[in-house]
Tab-separated table of C-alpha atoms in Angstrom:
chain	number	residue	atom	x	y	z
N	444	UNK	CA	149.911	143.760	41.621
N	445	UNK	CA	151.593	140.765	40.323
N	446	UNK	CA	153.259	139.899	43.274
N	447	UNK	CA	149.964	140.473	45.461
N	448	UNK	CA	148.281	137.813	43.006
N	449	UNK	CA	151.114	135.481	43.521
N	450	UNK	CA	150.994	136.011	47.321
N	451	UNK	CA	147.275	135.301	47.376
N	452	UNK	CA	147.493	131.838	45.752
N	453	UNK	CA	148.124	129.934	49.058
N	454	UNK	CA	145.134	131.644	50.670
N	455	UNK	CA	142.797	131.062	47.575
N	456	UNK	CA	143.914	127.375	47.470
N	457	UNK	CA	143.337	127.366	51.213
N	458	UNK	CA	139.665	128.576	50.867
N	459	UNK	CA	138.960	126.106	47.810
N	460	UNK	CA	140.165	123.293	50.185
N	461	UNK	CA	138.004	124.165	52.849
N	462	UNK	CA	135.112	124.770	50.633
N	463	UNK	CA	135.659	121.341	48.906
N	464	UNK	CA	135.741	119.704	52.546
N	465	UNK	CA	132.461	121.093	53.844
N	466	UNK	CA	130.375	120.393	50.633
N	467	UNK	CA	131.727	116.726	51.064
N	468	UNK	CA	131.192	116.296	54.538
N	469	UNK	CA	127.868	118.110	54.742
N	470	UNK	CA	125.015	115.521	54.873
N	471	UNK	CA	127.548	112.729	55.240
N	472	UNK	CA	124.484	110.514	57.368
N	473	UNK	CA	122.211	111.222	54.516
N	474	UNK	CA	120.861	107.817	54.621
N	475	UNK	CA	120.458	107.593	58.238
N	476	UNK	CA	122.427	104.236	58.665
N	477	UNK	CA	120.571	102.149	55.661
N	478	UNK	CA	123.749	101.964	53.710
N	479	UNK	CA	122.370	101.710	50.327
N	480	UNK	CA	125.430	101.570	48.536
N	481	UNK	CA	125.944	97.808	47.828
N	482	UNK	CA	129.730	98.247	47.386
N	483	UNK	CA	129.903	100.301	50.697
N	484	UNK	CA	127.869	97.837	52.552
N	485	UNK	CA	129.974	94.876	51.511
N	486	UNK	CA	133.165	96.688	52.424
N	487	UNK	CA	131.789	97.552	55.940
N	488	UNK	CA	130.530	93.836	56.529
N	489	UNK	CA	133.852	92.622	55.594
N	490	UNK	CA	135.515	95.266	57.979
N	491	UNK	CA	133.286	94.124	60.898
N	492	UNK	CA	134.943	90.676	60.381
N	493	UNK	CA	138.438	91.687	60.531
N	494	UNK	CA	140.217	92.083	63.861
N	495	UNK	CA	144.095	92.874	64.658
N	496	UNK	CA	145.610	89.680	66.565
N	497	UNK	CA	147.144	90.415	70.435
N	498	UNK	CA	150.633	90.944	70.621
N	499	UNK	CA	151.261	87.189	71.970
N	500	UNK	CA	149.677	85.846	68.767
N	501	UNK	CA	151.632	87.746	66.005
N	502	UNK	CA	152.643	84.873	64.312
N	503	UNK	CA	149.171	83.869	62.871
N	504	UNK	CA	149.719	87.100	60.831
N	505	UNK	CA	151.676	85.024	58.220
N	506	UNK	CA	149.261	82.094	58.134
N	507	UNK	CA	146.348	82.579	55.527
N	508	UNK	CA	144.196	80.364	57.139
N	509	UNK	CA	144.315	81.495	60.660
N	510	UNK	CA	145.050	85.336	60.320
N	511	UNK	CA	141.980	87.388	61.363
N	512	UNK	CA	143.207	89.993	59.313
N	513	UNK	CA	142.680	88.064	56.081
N	514	UNK	CA	139.363	89.262	54.499
N	515	UNK	CA	138.982	86.272	51.802
N	516	UNK	CA	137.454	88.867	49.889
N	517	UNK	CA	139.198	90.467	47.143
N	518	UNK	CA	136.983	92.289	44.476
N	519	UNK	CA	139.363	95.425	45.748
N	520	UNK	CA	142.578	95.643	47.616
N	521	UNK	CA	142.663	95.152	51.504
N	522	UNK	CA	144.111	98.565	51.990
N	523	UNK	CA	140.489	100.317	52.451
N	524	UNK	CA	139.806	97.272	54.826
N	525	UNK	CA	142.720	97.620	57.081
N	526	UNK	CA	142.373	101.490	57.288
N	527	UNK	CA	138.727	101.516	58.424
N	528	UNK	CA	139.174	98.474	60.879
N	529	UNK	CA	142.201	100.639	62.600
N	530	UNK	CA	140.585	103.881	62.696
N	531	UNK	CA	137.438	101.845	64.109
N	532	UNK	CA	139.597	100.309	66.893
N	533	UNK	CA	141.434	103.769	67.948
N	534	UNK	CA	137.920	105.404	68.106
N	535	UNK	CA	136.792	102.222	70.105
N	536	UNK	CA	139.576	102.953	72.595
N	537	UNK	CA	138.314	106.146	73.601
N	538	UNK	CA	134.528	105.690	73.102
N	539	UNK	CA	131.925	102.701	72.516
N	540	UNK	CA	132.927	100.280	69.780
N	541	UNK	CA	131.416	101.441	66.581
N	542	UNK	CA	128.332	99.513	65.140
N	543	UNK	CA	128.382	99.114	61.382
N	544	UNK	CA	126.468	102.319	60.961
N	545	UNK	CA	129.029	104.075	63.062
N	546	UNK	CA	131.879	102.710	60.912
N	547	UNK	CA	130.059	103.818	57.819
N	548	UNK	CA	130.243	107.441	58.939
N	549	UNK	CA	134.150	107.231	60.015
N	550	UNK	CA	134.488	105.564	56.442
N	551	UNK	CA	132.926	108.469	54.884
N	552	UNK	CA	135.102	110.669	56.711
N	553	UNK	CA	137.959	109.390	55.279
N	554	UNK	CA	136.487	109.616	52.099
N	555	UNK	CA	135.589	113.419	52.376
N	556	UNK	CA	139.485	113.908	53.661
N	557	UNK	CA	141.062	111.881	50.740
N	558	UNK	CA	138.960	113.359	48.108
N	559	UNK	CA	139.885	116.733	49.452
N	560	UNK	CA	143.418	115.535	48.995
N	561	UNK	CA	142.895	114.955	45.436
N	562	UNK	CA	141.626	118.590	44.977
N	563	UNK	CA	145.060	119.683	46.234
N	564	UNK	CA	146.835	116.859	44.092
N	565	UNK	CA	145.192	118.393	40.980
N	566	UNK	CA	146.458	121.659	41.958
N	567	UNK	CA	150.180	120.603	42.383
N	568	UNK	CA	149.863	118.634	38.990
N	569	UNK	CA	148.412	121.379	37.326
N	570	UNK	CA	150.951	123.854	38.833
N	571	UNK	CA	153.705	121.541	37.794
N	572	UNK	CA	152.829	120.927	34.157
N	573	UNK	CA	151.676	124.643	33.380
N	574	UNK	CA	151.343	127.381	35.957
N	575	UNK	CA	149.462	128.292	39.246
N	576	UNK	CA	146.436	129.650	37.583
N	577	UNK	CA	145.955	126.385	35.759
N	578	UNK	CA	146.543	124.580	38.789
N	579	UNK	CA	143.840	126.657	40.857
N	580	UNK	CA	141.517	126.393	37.804
N	581	UNK	CA	141.687	122.635	37.474
N	582	UNK	CA	141.458	122.166	41.322
N	583	UNK	CA	138.236	124.352	41.594
N	584	UNK	CA	136.769	122.189	38.829
N	585	UNK	CA	137.459	119.056	40.910
N	586	UNK	CA	136.225	120.602	43.989
N	587	UNK	CA	132.841	120.969	42.188
N	588	UNK	CA	132.561	118.031	40.350
N	589	UNK	CA	129.523	116.756	41.246
N	590	UNK	CA	130.691	112.766	41.208
N	591	UNK	CA	133.441	113.689	43.240
N	592	UNK	CA	131.304	114.995	45.977
N	593	UNK	CA	128.930	112.286	45.389
N	594	UNK	CA	131.437	109.396	46.085
N	595	UNK	CA	132.543	111.424	49.043
N	596	UNK	CA	129.302	110.386	50.685
N	597	UNK	CA	130.067	106.816	50.765
N	598	UNK	CA	133.053	104.411	51.846
N	599	UNK	CA	134.107	103.246	48.370
N	600	UNK	CA	137.587	102.675	46.814
N	601	UNK	CA	137.138	105.578	43.952
N	602	UNK	CA	137.926	108.466	46.682
N	603	UNK	CA	140.809	106.481	48.123
N	604	UNK	CA	142.731	105.451	45.082
N	605	UNK	CA	142.219	108.729	43.448
N	606	UNK	CA	144.562	110.682	45.391
N	607	UNK	CA	147.107	108.390	45.367
N	608	UNK	CA	147.065	108.211	41.427
N	609	UNK	CA	147.199	111.941	41.274
N	610	UNK	CA	150.060	112.068	43.696
N	611	UNK	CA	151.931	109.347	41.995
N	612	UNK	CA	151.678	110.934	38.512
N	613	UNK	CA	153.015	114.279	40.057
N	614	UNK	CA	156.250	112.546	41.648
N	615	UNK	CA	156.733	110.572	38.598
N	616	UNK	CA	156.591	113.742	36.497
N	617	UNK	CA	159.356	115.422	38.857
N	618	UNK	CA	161.397	112.167	38.055
N	619	UNK	CA	160.788	112.744	34.137
N	620	UNK	CA	161.913	116.197	34.490
N	621	UNK	CA	164.859	115.858	37.001
N	622	UNK	CA	165.448	112.407	37.673
N	623	UNK	CA	164.829	112.924	41.627
N	624	UNK	CA	165.614	110.395	43.683
N	625	UNK	CA	163.106	111.334	46.148
N	626	UNK	CA	160.429	111.805	43.620
N	627	UNK	CA	161.166	108.388	42.371
N	628	UNK	CA	160.696	106.696	45.907
N	629	UNK	CA	157.379	108.747	46.565
N	630	UNK	CA	156.149	107.991	43.270
N	631	UNK	CA	156.492	104.168	43.831
N	632	UNK	CA	154.935	104.803	47.344
N	633	UNK	CA	151.741	106.175	45.963
N	634	UNK	CA	151.434	103.651	43.276
N	635	UNK	CA	152.113	101.239	45.730
N	636	UNK	CA	149.290	102.638	47.690
N	637	UNK	CA	146.894	102.905	44.848
N	638	UNK	CA	147.632	99.245	43.942
N	639	UNK	CA	146.669	98.158	47.077
N	640	UNK	CA	143.265	99.607	46.969
N	641	UNK	CA	142.284	98.777	43.296
N	642	UNK	CA	144.523	96.668	40.939
N	643	UNK	CA	143.187	98.670	38.067
N	644	UNK	CA	145.913	101.402	39.013
N	645	UNK	CA	148.639	99.145	37.477
N	646	UNK	CA	148.796	100.586	34.003
N	647	UNK	CA	150.244	103.249	35.833
N	648	UNK	CA	153.274	101.660	36.239
N	649	UNK	CA	153.919	101.787	32.839
N	650	UNK	CA	154.500	105.428	33.062
């Protein structure tokens, strides 16, 4: 019986992740393009001003005054802007260029995926610190937390920075336990990504 319960854990986790994704993506176009969230609207407007330089003009990337990727706007890190710009350009290669409302839907899709990754990261962290049961329970609480679900319906920085912080904690805990070189590298990578989203992740470096 114990073995059966243990074997069922991956299926329970997969089901939980699918449910978490479904309730986050449901109603993703809830505002019909009105963009009521001021932070989301500001991010989208800035993304609309960015562009990747041509291969023949890559030198301007290092010129702060001329670079088309310099947002000149830094209340948050630039990673969310570049992520959405890249995603929009890729979609634009196979369909019509995205409008601001279209970029909002794409950005919110990123939010739903990344917040679902947060659910997985909570499971991994809970399992590492305690056991599988605690990991599943913590992941379930995260999956059905109203604030997480709400924020997944916007393209703002909270849903982007959270999984990076959680994954960084997971790998740094592995370093504390075993002195893992790969753990240190991955922990540093996710910490760097978190900082590229929001500088308030900086205290994590003290861990």
